[in-house]
Short mmCIF file of C-alpha atoms and ligand atoms in Angstrom, two decimals:
data_model
loop_
_atom_site.label_atom_id
_atom_site.label_comp_id
_atom_site.label_asym_id
_atom_site.label_seq_id
_atom_site.Cartn_x
_atom_site.Cartn_y
_atom_site.Cartn_z
CA UNK A 645 0.00 0.00 0.00
CA UNK A 646 1.25 3.48 -0.83
CA UNK A 647 2.55 5.34 2.16
CA UNK A 648 0.54 8.45 2.90
CA UNK A 649 2.17 10.90 5.21
CA UNK A 650 1.27 14.19 6.63
CA UNK A 651 3.60 15.79 9.12
CA UNK A 652 2.61 15.96 12.77
CA UNK A 653 -0.16 18.41 13.58
CA UNK A 654 0.71 21.93 12.51
CA UNK A 655 1.46 24.51 15.15
CA UNK A 656 -0.84 27.50 15.54
CA UNK A 657 1.94 30.06 15.55
CA UNK A 658 2.41 32.01 12.35
CA UNK A 659 4.59 29.93 10.02
CA UNK A 660 8.31 30.59 10.01
CA UNK A 661 10.63 30.10 7.08
CA UNK A 662 14.15 28.83 7.77
CA UNK A 663 15.52 31.03 5.00
CA UNK A 664 13.99 34.27 3.77
CA UNK A 665 11.86 34.30 0.62
CA UNK A 666 10.33 37.07 -1.44
CA UNK A 667 7.72 37.14 -4.14
CA UNK A 668 8.73 39.22 -7.13
CA UNK A 669 6.71 40.28 -10.16
CA UNK A 670 8.08 38.86 -13.42
CA UNK A 671 7.13 42.03 -15.33
CA UNK A 672 7.64 45.08 -13.05
CA UNK A 673 10.04 43.62 -10.46
CA UNK A 674 7.95 44.73 -7.48
CA UNK A 675 8.41 42.72 -4.26
CA UNK A 676 5.62 41.13 -2.21
CA UNK A 677 5.33 39.29 1.12
CA UNK A 678 5.47 35.50 0.59
CA UNK A 679 3.23 34.80 3.59
CA UNK A 680 0.29 36.70 2.14
CA UNK A 681 -2.02 35.01 -0.32
CA UNK A 682 -1.31 36.58 -3.68
CA UNK A 683 -0.91 35.20 -7.20
CA UNK A 684 -0.49 38.40 -9.19
CA UNK A 685 1.24 41.74 -8.78
CA UNK A 686 -0.80 44.95 -8.74
CA UNK A 687 0.35 45.42 -12.35
CA UNK A 688 -1.51 42.19 -13.21
CA UNK A 689 1.46 39.97 -14.03
CA UNK A 690 2.52 36.79 -12.23
CA UNK A 691 5.03 36.23 -9.43
CA UNK A 692 8.24 34.32 -8.82
CA UNK A 693 9.42 32.99 -5.48
CA UNK A 694 12.86 34.46 -4.94
CA UNK A 695 15.27 32.64 -2.63
CA UNK A 696 18.11 34.30 -0.79
CA UNK A 697 20.88 32.52 -2.67
CA UNK A 698 23.58 34.25 -0.60
CA UNK A 699 22.17 32.66 2.55
CA UNK A 700 22.02 29.25 0.82
CA UNK A 701 25.49 29.42 -0.68
CA UNK A 702 27.20 28.69 2.65
CA UNK A 703 25.29 25.42 3.11
CA UNK A 704 27.01 23.19 0.52
CA UNK A 705 23.60 22.02 -0.64
CA UNK A 706 24.99 19.47 -3.05
CA UNK A 707 26.58 17.58 -0.15
CA UNK A 708 23.42 17.92 1.97
CA UNK A 709 21.27 16.55 -0.88
CA UNK A 710 23.69 13.70 -1.56
CA UNK A 711 23.48 12.65 2.09
CA UNK A 712 19.69 12.58 1.88
CA UNK A 713 19.59 10.45 -1.31
CA UNK A 714 17.88 7.16 -0.51
CA UNK A 715 16.70 8.39 2.90
CA UNK A 716 13.73 6.50 4.34
CA UNK A 717 12.83 9.31 6.70
CA UNK A 718 10.03 11.84 6.24
CA UNK A 719 10.27 14.28 4.53
CA UNK A 720 13.66 13.52 2.91
CA UNK A 721 12.23 10.33 1.38
CA UNK A 722 10.36 12.67 -0.98
CA UNK A 723 12.06 13.60 -4.25
CA UNK A 724 10.79 17.13 -3.66
CA UNK A 725 11.44 17.79 0.03
CA UNK A 726 14.94 16.34 -0.26
CA UNK A 727 15.71 19.72 -1.86
CA UNK A 728 13.59 21.76 0.50
CA UNK A 729 16.12 24.55 1.16
CA UNK A 730 15.72 25.64 -2.45
CA UNK A 731 11.99 24.91 -2.66
CA UNK A 732 10.09 25.88 0.48
CA UNK A 733 12.14 26.00 3.70
CA UNK A 734 9.10 25.51 5.92
CA UNK A 735 8.88 23.67 9.24
CA UNK A 736 8.41 19.91 8.82
CA UNK A 737 5.15 19.89 10.78
CA UNK A 738 3.41 21.69 7.93
CA UNK A 739 4.54 19.41 5.11
CA UNK A 740 1.95 17.32 3.26
CA UNK A 741 3.84 14.68 1.30
CA UNK A 742 3.13 11.38 -0.41
CA UNK A 743 6.79 10.58 -0.95
CA UNK A 744 6.49 12.04 -4.46
CA UNK A 745 9.29 12.17 -7.02
CA UNK A 746 12.02 9.51 -7.01
CA UNK A 747 11.06 8.77 -10.61
CA UNK A 748 13.30 6.73 -12.88
CA UNK A 749 15.46 7.84 -15.74
CA UNK A 750 15.22 5.23 -18.50
CA UNK A 751 17.30 4.74 -21.63
CA UNK A 752 14.75 5.57 -24.35
CA UNK A 753 15.31 2.25 -26.19
CA UNK A 754 13.12 1.97 -29.29
CA UNK A 755 11.91 5.52 -28.76
CA UNK A 756 15.53 6.68 -28.96
CA UNK A 757 16.05 4.74 -32.20
CA UNK A 758 12.86 6.31 -33.55
CA UNK A 759 14.08 9.81 -32.63
CA UNK A 760 17.53 9.10 -34.12
CA UNK A 761 19.31 10.15 -30.92
CA UNK A 762 22.06 7.93 -29.50
CA UNK A 763 22.00 9.15 -25.92
CA UNK A 764 18.35 9.69 -25.13
CA UNK A 765 16.98 9.28 -21.61
CA UNK A 766 13.37 9.56 -20.50
CA UNK A 767 12.51 10.73 -17.01
CA UNK A 768 9.19 9.17 -16.16
CA UNK A 769 7.16 11.57 -14.08
CA UNK A 770 4.18 9.25 -14.56
CA UNK A 771 5.71 7.25 -11.70
CA UNK A 772 4.56 9.83 -9.16
CA UNK A 773 1.83 8.92 -6.61
CA UNK A 774 -1.06 10.15 -8.79
CA UNK A 775 0.80 9.23 -11.98
CA UNK A 776 1.85 12.65 -13.26
CA UNK A 777 4.51 15.29 -12.63
CA UNK A 778 1.88 17.49 -10.97
CA UNK A 779 2.47 15.81 -7.60
CA UNK A 780 5.80 17.60 -7.28
CA UNK A 781 4.15 20.99 -7.48
CA UNK A 782 1.11 19.89 -5.52
CA UNK A 783 2.92 18.67 -2.40
CA UNK A 784 4.37 22.17 -2.14
CA UNK A 785 1.13 23.90 -3.15
CA UNK A 786 -0.92 22.08 -0.53
CA UNK A 787 1.78 22.67 2.07
CA UNK A 788 1.65 26.37 1.18
CA UNK A 789 -2.15 26.22 1.54
CA UNK A 790 -1.65 24.84 5.04
CA UNK A 791 0.96 27.50 5.75
CA UNK A 792 -1.60 30.15 4.77
CA UNK A 793 -4.27 28.50 6.93
CA UNK A 794 -6.51 27.60 3.95
CA UNK A 795 -9.35 25.09 4.38
CA UNK A 796 -10.34 24.86 0.71
CA UNK A 797 -8.25 24.65 -2.44
CA UNK A 798 -9.26 24.92 -6.11
CA UNK A 799 -7.87 24.53 -9.59
CA UNK A 800 -8.89 24.51 -13.23
CA UNK A 801 -7.46 21.50 -14.97
CA UNK A 802 -7.16 19.44 -18.11
CA UNK A 803 -7.12 16.51 -15.66
CA UNK A 804 -3.76 15.82 -14.03
CA UNK A 805 -3.64 18.88 -11.79
CA UNK A 806 -7.13 18.05 -10.51
CA UNK A 807 -6.22 14.40 -9.84
CA UNK A 808 -3.17 15.49 -7.91
CA UNK A 809 -4.89 18.28 -6.01
CA UNK A 810 -7.79 16.02 -5.00
CA UNK A 811 -5.37 13.45 -3.60
CA UNK A 812 -3.19 15.88 -1.65
CA UNK A 813 -6.21 17.79 -0.36
CA UNK A 814 -7.65 14.49 0.89
CA UNK A 815 -4.41 13.76 2.76
CA UNK A 816 -4.42 17.27 4.23
CA UNK A 817 -8.12 17.15 5.15
CA UNK A 818 -8.95 20.10 2.89
CA UNK A 819 -11.86 20.62 0.56
CA UNK A 820 -10.88 20.31 -3.12
CA UNK A 821 -12.89 22.20 -5.74
CA UNK A 822 -12.14 21.31 -9.32
CA UNK A 823 -13.03 23.11 -12.55
CA UNK A 824 -12.70 20.91 -15.62
CA UNK A 825 -13.70 21.52 -19.22
CA UNK A 826 -16.91 19.54 -19.76
CA UNK A 827 -16.37 16.21 -21.53
CA UNK A 828 -12.83 17.01 -22.57
CA UNK A 829 -10.57 15.32 -20.06
CA UNK A 830 -9.20 11.79 -20.19
CA UNK A 831 -11.12 9.24 -18.15
CA UNK A 832 -8.19 8.11 -16.02
CA UNK A 833 -7.90 11.65 -14.69
CA UNK A 834 -11.62 12.26 -14.17
CA UNK A 835 -11.79 8.94 -12.30
CA UNK A 836 -9.08 10.09 -9.91
CA UNK A 837 -10.70 13.46 -9.20
CA UNK A 838 -14.00 11.76 -8.35
CA UNK A 839 -12.42 8.91 -6.43
CA UNK A 840 -10.30 11.15 -4.19
CA UNK A 841 -13.41 13.13 -3.33
CA UNK A 842 -12.84 16.40 -5.20
CA UNK A 843 -15.98 18.50 -5.78
CA UNK A 844 -15.86 18.39 -9.55
CA UNK A 845 -17.49 21.14 -11.60
CA UNK A 846 -17.74 20.36 -15.30
CA UNK A 847 -17.62 23.81 -16.84
CA UNK A 848 -19.32 24.42 -20.19
CA UNK A 849 -16.31 25.75 -22.01
CA UNK A 850 -12.67 24.90 -22.55
CA UNK A 851 -9.71 24.96 -20.14
CA UNK A 852 -9.07 28.65 -20.75
CA UNK A 853 -12.66 29.50 -19.72
CA UNK A 854 -12.35 27.29 -16.62
CA UNK A 855 -9.03 28.97 -15.71
CA UNK A 856 -10.64 32.40 -15.90
CA UNK A 857 -13.58 31.27 -13.78
CA UNK A 858 -11.50 29.64 -11.04
CA UNK A 859 -9.49 32.82 -10.55
CA UNK A 860 -12.68 34.83 -10.06
CA UNK A 861 -14.14 32.24 -7.68
CA UNK A 862 -10.96 31.98 -5.58
CA UNK A 863 -10.75 35.76 -5.22
CA UNK A 864 -14.41 36.16 -4.24
CA UNK A 865 -14.78 33.11 -1.99
CA UNK A 866 -11.34 33.22 -0.39
CA UNK A 867 -10.30 29.79 -1.65
CA UNK A 868 -6.62 28.98 -2.15
CA UNK A 869 -5.80 28.66 -5.86
CA UNK A 870 -3.54 25.75 -6.80
CA UNK A 871 -2.95 26.21 -10.51
CA UNK A 872 0.64 26.85 -11.54
CA UNK A 873 -0.12 30.58 -11.43
CA UNK A 874 0.54 29.90 -7.72
CA UNK A 875 4.28 30.52 -7.42
CA UNK A 876 4.78 27.78 -4.78
CA UNK A 877 3.55 25.15 -7.25
CA UNK A 878 6.38 26.12 -9.58
CA UNK A 879 8.88 25.75 -6.72
CA UNK A 880 7.88 22.11 -6.26
CA UNK A 881 8.05 21.36 -9.96
CA UNK A 882 11.69 22.50 -10.01
CA UNK A 883 12.49 19.24 -8.21
CA UNK A 884 12.18 17.38 -11.53
CA UNK A 885 15.39 18.97 -12.70
CA UNK A 886 17.11 18.80 -9.31
CA UNK A 887 16.49 15.07 -9.16
CA UNK A 888 17.37 14.57 -12.80
CA UNK A 889 20.73 16.27 -12.31
CA UNK A 890 21.40 14.30 -9.16
CA UNK A 891 20.69 11.10 -11.12
CA UNK A 892 23.31 12.25 -13.64
CA UNK A 893 25.84 12.99 -10.85
CA UNK A 894 25.30 16.72 -11.48
CA UNK A 895 26.56 16.53 -15.06
CA UNK A 896 24.07 18.56 -17.10
CA UNK A 897 22.70 16.98 -20.28
CA UNK A 898 22.87 18.96 -23.53
CA UNK A 899 19.09 19.18 -23.83
CA UNK A 900 15.98 18.86 -21.70
CA UNK A 901 12.82 18.44 -23.76
CA UNK A 902 9.37 19.07 -22.25
CA UNK A 903 5.79 19.40 -23.48
CA UNK A 904 4.27 22.85 -23.05
CA UNK A 905 0.63 23.50 -22.10
CA UNK A 906 -0.05 26.07 -19.39
CA UNK A 907 3.77 26.47 -19.41
CA UNK A 908 4.34 26.03 -15.68
CA UNK A 909 6.65 23.06 -16.01
CA UNK A 910 9.06 24.58 -18.50
CA UNK A 911 9.11 27.73 -16.34
CA UNK A 912 9.96 25.64 -13.28
CA UNK A 913 12.71 23.65 -14.97
CA UNK A 914 14.38 26.82 -16.26
CA UNK A 915 14.13 28.51 -12.86
CA UNK A 916 15.61 25.49 -11.14
CA UNK A 917 18.51 25.38 -13.60
CA UNK A 918 19.20 29.07 -13.15
CA UNK A 919 19.32 28.72 -9.37
CA UNK A 920 21.60 25.68 -9.50
CA UNK A 921 23.94 27.56 -11.79
CA UNK A 922 23.90 30.68 -9.61
CA UNK A 923 24.71 28.52 -6.57
CA UNK A 924 27.60 26.89 -8.45
CA UNK A 925 26.00 23.43 -8.21
CA UNK A 926 26.14 23.06 -12.00
CA UNK A 927 28.44 24.92 -14.33
CA UNK A 928 26.77 24.55 -17.74
CA UNK A 929 23.09 25.14 -18.53
CA UNK A 930 21.30 22.45 -20.54
CA UNK A 931 19.26 23.87 -23.41
CA UNK A 932 15.50 23.70 -22.88
CA UNK A 933 13.20 22.67 -25.72
CA UNK A 934 9.49 23.35 -25.15
CA UNK A 935 7.22 21.36 -27.43
CA UNK A 936 3.62 22.36 -28.13
CA UNK A 937 0.88 20.64 -30.11
CA UNK A 938 0.16 22.37 -33.44
CA UNK A 939 -3.44 23.06 -32.44
CA UNK A 940 -2.49 24.63 -29.08
CA UNK A 941 0.71 26.49 -29.89
CA UNK A 942 0.67 30.12 -28.71
CA UNK A 943 4.26 30.08 -27.41
CA UNK A 944 5.52 28.47 -30.61
CA UNK A 945 3.73 31.10 -32.72
CA UNK A 946 5.28 33.88 -30.71
CA UNK A 947 8.71 32.27 -30.85
CA UNK A 948 8.63 31.50 -34.56
CA UNK A 949 6.83 34.68 -35.62
CA UNK A 950 8.62 37.10 -33.32
CA UNK A 951 5.40 38.98 -32.55
CA UNK A 952 3.63 39.68 -29.25
CA UNK A 953 1.99 36.89 -27.27
CA UNK A 954 -1.47 36.07 -28.60
CA UNK A 955 -3.85 33.45 -27.28
CA UNK A 956 -5.02 30.69 -29.61
CA UNK A 957 -8.81 30.49 -29.80
CA UNK A 958 -10.45 27.06 -29.63
CA UNK A 959 -7.26 25.13 -28.99
CA UNK A 960 -7.52 21.53 -30.15
CA UNK A 961 -5.34 18.43 -29.81
CA UNK A 962 -5.64 14.74 -29.00
CA UNK A 963 -3.13 15.46 -26.22
CA UNK A 964 -5.93 16.85 -24.04
CA UNK A 965 -3.52 17.61 -21.17
CA UNK A 966 -2.05 20.47 -23.22
CA UNK A 967 -5.20 21.65 -24.99
CA UNK A 968 -4.63 25.20 -23.79
CA UNK A 969 -4.76 28.37 -25.88
CA UNK A 970 -4.00 31.00 -23.25
CA UNK A 971 -1.22 29.68 -21.00
CA UNK A 972 -0.84 31.56 -17.74
CA UNK A 973 2.95 31.19 -17.45
CA UNK A 974 4.01 32.10 -21.00
CA UNK A 975 6.25 34.94 -19.86
CA UNK A 976 8.18 32.78 -17.38
CA UNK A 977 8.49 29.98 -19.92
CA UNK A 978 9.77 32.28 -22.65
CA UNK A 979 12.29 33.78 -20.22
CA UNK A 980 13.47 30.24 -19.43
CA UNK A 981 13.86 29.33 -23.08
CA UNK A 982 15.89 32.49 -23.68
CA UNK A 983 18.09 32.03 -20.60
CA UNK A 984 18.99 28.48 -21.57
CA UNK A 985 19.54 29.27 -25.23
CA UNK A 986 16.62 26.96 -25.85
CA UNK A 987 13.97 26.55 -28.54
CA UNK A 988 10.22 26.19 -28.92
CA UNK A 989 8.89 23.66 -31.43
CA UNK A 990 5.49 22.35 -32.44
CA UNK A 991 4.44 18.83 -33.41
CA UNK A 992 1.44 17.51 -35.33
CA UNK A 993 -1.22 15.13 -34.05
CA UNK A 994 0.30 12.36 -36.17
CA UNK A 995 3.77 13.03 -34.79
CA UNK A 996 2.48 12.93 -31.20
CA UNK A 997 0.69 9.61 -31.62
CA UNK A 998 3.48 7.94 -33.61
CA UNK A 999 6.04 9.01 -31.02
CA UNK A 1000 3.69 7.67 -28.37
CA UNK A 1001 3.51 4.31 -30.15
CA UNK A 1002 7.33 4.04 -29.79
CA UNK A 1003 7.47 5.29 -26.19
CA UNK A 1004 4.86 2.65 -25.40
CA UNK A 1005 6.51 -0.08 -27.52
CA UNK A 1006 9.79 0.60 -25.70
CA UNK A 1007 8.01 -0.79 -22.63
CA UNK A 1008 8.01 2.61 -20.94
CA UNK A 1009 4.62 4.07 -21.89
CA UNK A 1010 3.19 7.55 -21.38
CA UNK A 1011 0.09 9.60 -22.12
CA UNK A 1012 -0.14 11.55 -25.41
CA UNK A 1013 0.99 14.99 -24.14
CA UNK A 1014 4.12 13.45 -22.62
CA UNK A 1015 5.13 12.06 -25.98
CA UNK A 1016 5.54 15.57 -27.38
CA UNK A 1017 8.97 15.31 -25.74
CA UNK A 1018 9.96 12.44 -28.04
CA UNK A 1019 8.15 13.79 -31.12
CA UNK A 1020 9.80 17.18 -30.57
CA UNK A 1021 13.25 15.71 -29.97
CA UNK A 1022 12.95 13.72 -33.21
CA UNK A 1023 11.97 16.84 -35.13
CA UNK A 1024 14.80 18.90 -33.64
CA UNK A 1025 17.24 16.07 -34.46
CA UNK A 1026 16.01 16.03 -38.07
CA UNK A 1027 16.51 19.78 -38.28
CA UNK A 1028 20.06 19.39 -36.95
CA UNK A 1029 19.26 21.50 -33.88
CA UNK A 1030 19.91 18.48 -31.64
CA UNK A 1031 23.10 16.62 -32.63
CA UNK A 1032 23.10 12.83 -32.92
CA UNK A 1033 25.49 12.37 -30.01
CA UNK A 1034 23.99 15.03 -27.73
CA UNK A 1035 22.81 13.80 -24.34
CA UNK A 1036 19.09 14.47 -24.40
CA UNK A 1037 16.59 14.02 -21.56
CA UNK A 1038 12.89 13.95 -22.41
CA UNK A 1039 10.39 14.46 -19.62
CA UNK A 1040 7.44 12.05 -19.71
CA UNK A 1041 4.87 13.97 -17.76
CA UNK A 1042 2.06 11.44 -17.30
CA UNK A 1043 1.37 7.73 -17.12
CA UNK A 1044 0.09 5.68 -20.08
CA UNK A 1045 -3.03 4.63 -18.16
CA UNK A 1046 -4.24 8.21 -17.80
CA UNK A 1047 -5.70 8.05 -21.30
CA UNK A 1048 -6.49 4.47 -22.36
CA UNK A 1049 -8.94 5.71 -25.03
CA UNK A 1050 -6.12 7.32 -26.99
CA UNK A 1051 -4.17 4.04 -26.92
CA UNK A 1052 -7.00 1.77 -27.94
CA UNK A 1053 -8.26 4.13 -30.64
CA UNK A 1054 -4.78 4.33 -32.18
CA UNK A 1055 -4.22 0.58 -32.18
CA UNK A 1056 -7.70 -0.13 -33.59
CA UNK A 1057 -7.56 2.42 -36.44
CA UNK A 1058 -10.15 4.67 -34.85
CA UNK A 1059 -8.46 8.06 -35.14
CA UNK A 1060 -9.28 8.66 -38.82
CA UNK A 1061 -11.80 11.37 -37.94
CA UNK A 1062 -8.91 13.31 -36.40
CA UNK A 1063 -6.79 12.73 -39.50
CA UNK A 1064 -4.41 10.44 -37.59
CA UNK A 1065 -3.23 7.26 -39.33
CA UNK A 1066 -2.46 4.24 -37.12
CA UNK A 1067 1.00 3.86 -38.65
CA UNK A 1068 2.50 1.69 -35.91
CA UNK A 1069 -0.68 -0.04 -34.75
CA UNK A 1070 -0.53 -3.27 -32.75
CA UNK A 1071 -4.03 -4.44 -33.62
CA UNK A 1072 -5.89 -6.87 -31.37
CA UNK A 1073 -6.80 -10.07 -33.27
CA UNK A 1074 -10.27 -11.58 -32.80
CA UNK A 1075 -10.15 -15.39 -33.01
CA UNK A 1076 -12.30 -18.48 -32.51
CA UNK A 1077 -11.48 -20.39 -29.34
CA UNK A 1078 -9.50 -23.12 -31.13
CA UNK A 1079 -5.84 -24.15 -31.19
CA UNK A 1080 -5.75 -23.80 -35.00
CA UNK A 1081 -7.02 -20.23 -34.81
CA UNK A 1082 -4.25 -19.39 -32.34
CA UNK A 1083 -1.62 -20.97 -34.62
CA UNK A 1084 -2.94 -18.98 -37.60
CA UNK A 1085 -2.91 -15.77 -35.56
CA UNK A 1086 0.69 -16.43 -34.46
CA UNK A 1087 1.70 -16.87 -38.09
CA UNK A 1088 2.06 -20.67 -38.10
N1 F0G B 1758 1.89 16.90 -19.76
C1 F0G B 1758 0.85 16.55 -19.01
C2 F0G B 1758 0.57 15.11 -18.85
C3 F0G B 1758 0.06 17.54 -18.40
O1 F0G B 1758 -0.97 17.17 -17.65
C4 F0G B 1758 0.36 18.90 -18.61
C5 F0G B 1758 -0.46 19.95 -18.01
C6 F0G B 1758 1.47 19.20 -19.39
C7 F0G B 1758 2.20 18.19 -19.95
C8 F0G B 1758 1.88 20.60 -19.64
O2 F0G B 1758 2.51 21.16 -18.55
O3 F0G B 1758 0.94 23.06 -18.26
O4 F0G B 1758 3.12 22.98 -17.07
O5 F0G B 1758 3.05 23.35 -19.52
N2 F0G B 1758 -1.55 19.75 -17.41
C9 F0G B 1758 -2.32 20.77 -16.68
C10 F0G B 1758 -3.45 20.13 -15.92
C11 F0G B 1758 -2.69 21.93 -17.48
O6 F0G B 1758 -4.47 20.77 -15.66
O7 F0G B 1758 -3.32 18.97 -15.54
P1 F0G B 1758 2.41 22.75 -18.32
#
């Protein structure tokens, strides 16, 4: 049985932070108090958590984190809280953790051959407690909710954020209120939200409409918002890259490739890299490649076209996790791409599902949005942007079982209405219940 842990009962004193933090506006630079609930600056833009790196520099964090590797003790058994000095240096009693992180880094196997990259590793964030990378941000988000004294938390979601939030809220004894686009999220994710007891509102409209609505509701009803617009969520998600680098003995890869939807994850990875570099824990910066689906590609359009950011109306893709036209964190993500000398690329529906067929056939498996990492890496390799012998790490953001419909429809030639051919289908074979029929099916 999975181990579910909440720290001992929280104290009633105002929370203390072991190291000072600030919130800072990404657009106008204004500072805000981190212990007050706030997601935006007065100028309307979003906020970064800023750590006091000078205070952290004296700690030799790399040595501290190495000593914690493999720890069985709460909260250092978590692949997020192991790095807590650079995430949220809060007292242990407040921490809500499910031992998240500690996800494996696999050789990409057949998916690497398909992408044409010799040294291709896949970090499988689908191995988190609720089967997506969201748990890393959520353990910190729900802990921050507790730090702020919140009783209720809310999010808009294409599915994984809501599954994660519902689980962590259940552990924390909080009320979870979920806004999902009606009929447009994968069943694995909807099942989790319902099962963990989240109050699930199916909003008539798409994710972008639900995101707008949840912000209004949280402001008016004093509910703590746990989308990645919440800067503490981003802090937790940085642990993907901390753990990845620790797995590589702190030798940065040449590339990190991630799918981009609401653009929180790419923002977090870039922020984490910047902080590690500024602390002297890594010397070189990996290049970040953010991959969007063609039908939900506002960052790519901006990147390729050089114009201002513009939302995409009626975003559409089979990778429902990233069916987002108006990503909240575009400015942070773009800053991250620029700071790492990175790129933004887009991939077609066919490219996503074919890449997925190879991620799955490699025995690793991931949901469609995750496979943008492999489809994008292949495309960047073909363009010569990624070199054949570069060390590339693709982030697989969610588990294969999140979206079984996409799998079965691909392998049974049922995606024609979306213009997707089942190029690498592994079709099920109906047979009579006889030995001869089995022999025929096995090709003699
Ligand atoms: N991959 C998966 C499986 C996701 O669920 C998401 C986002 C992304 C990639 C994109 O990450 O938004 O940080 O750029 N899912 C959110 C949700 C939007 O509601 O679960 P991002």
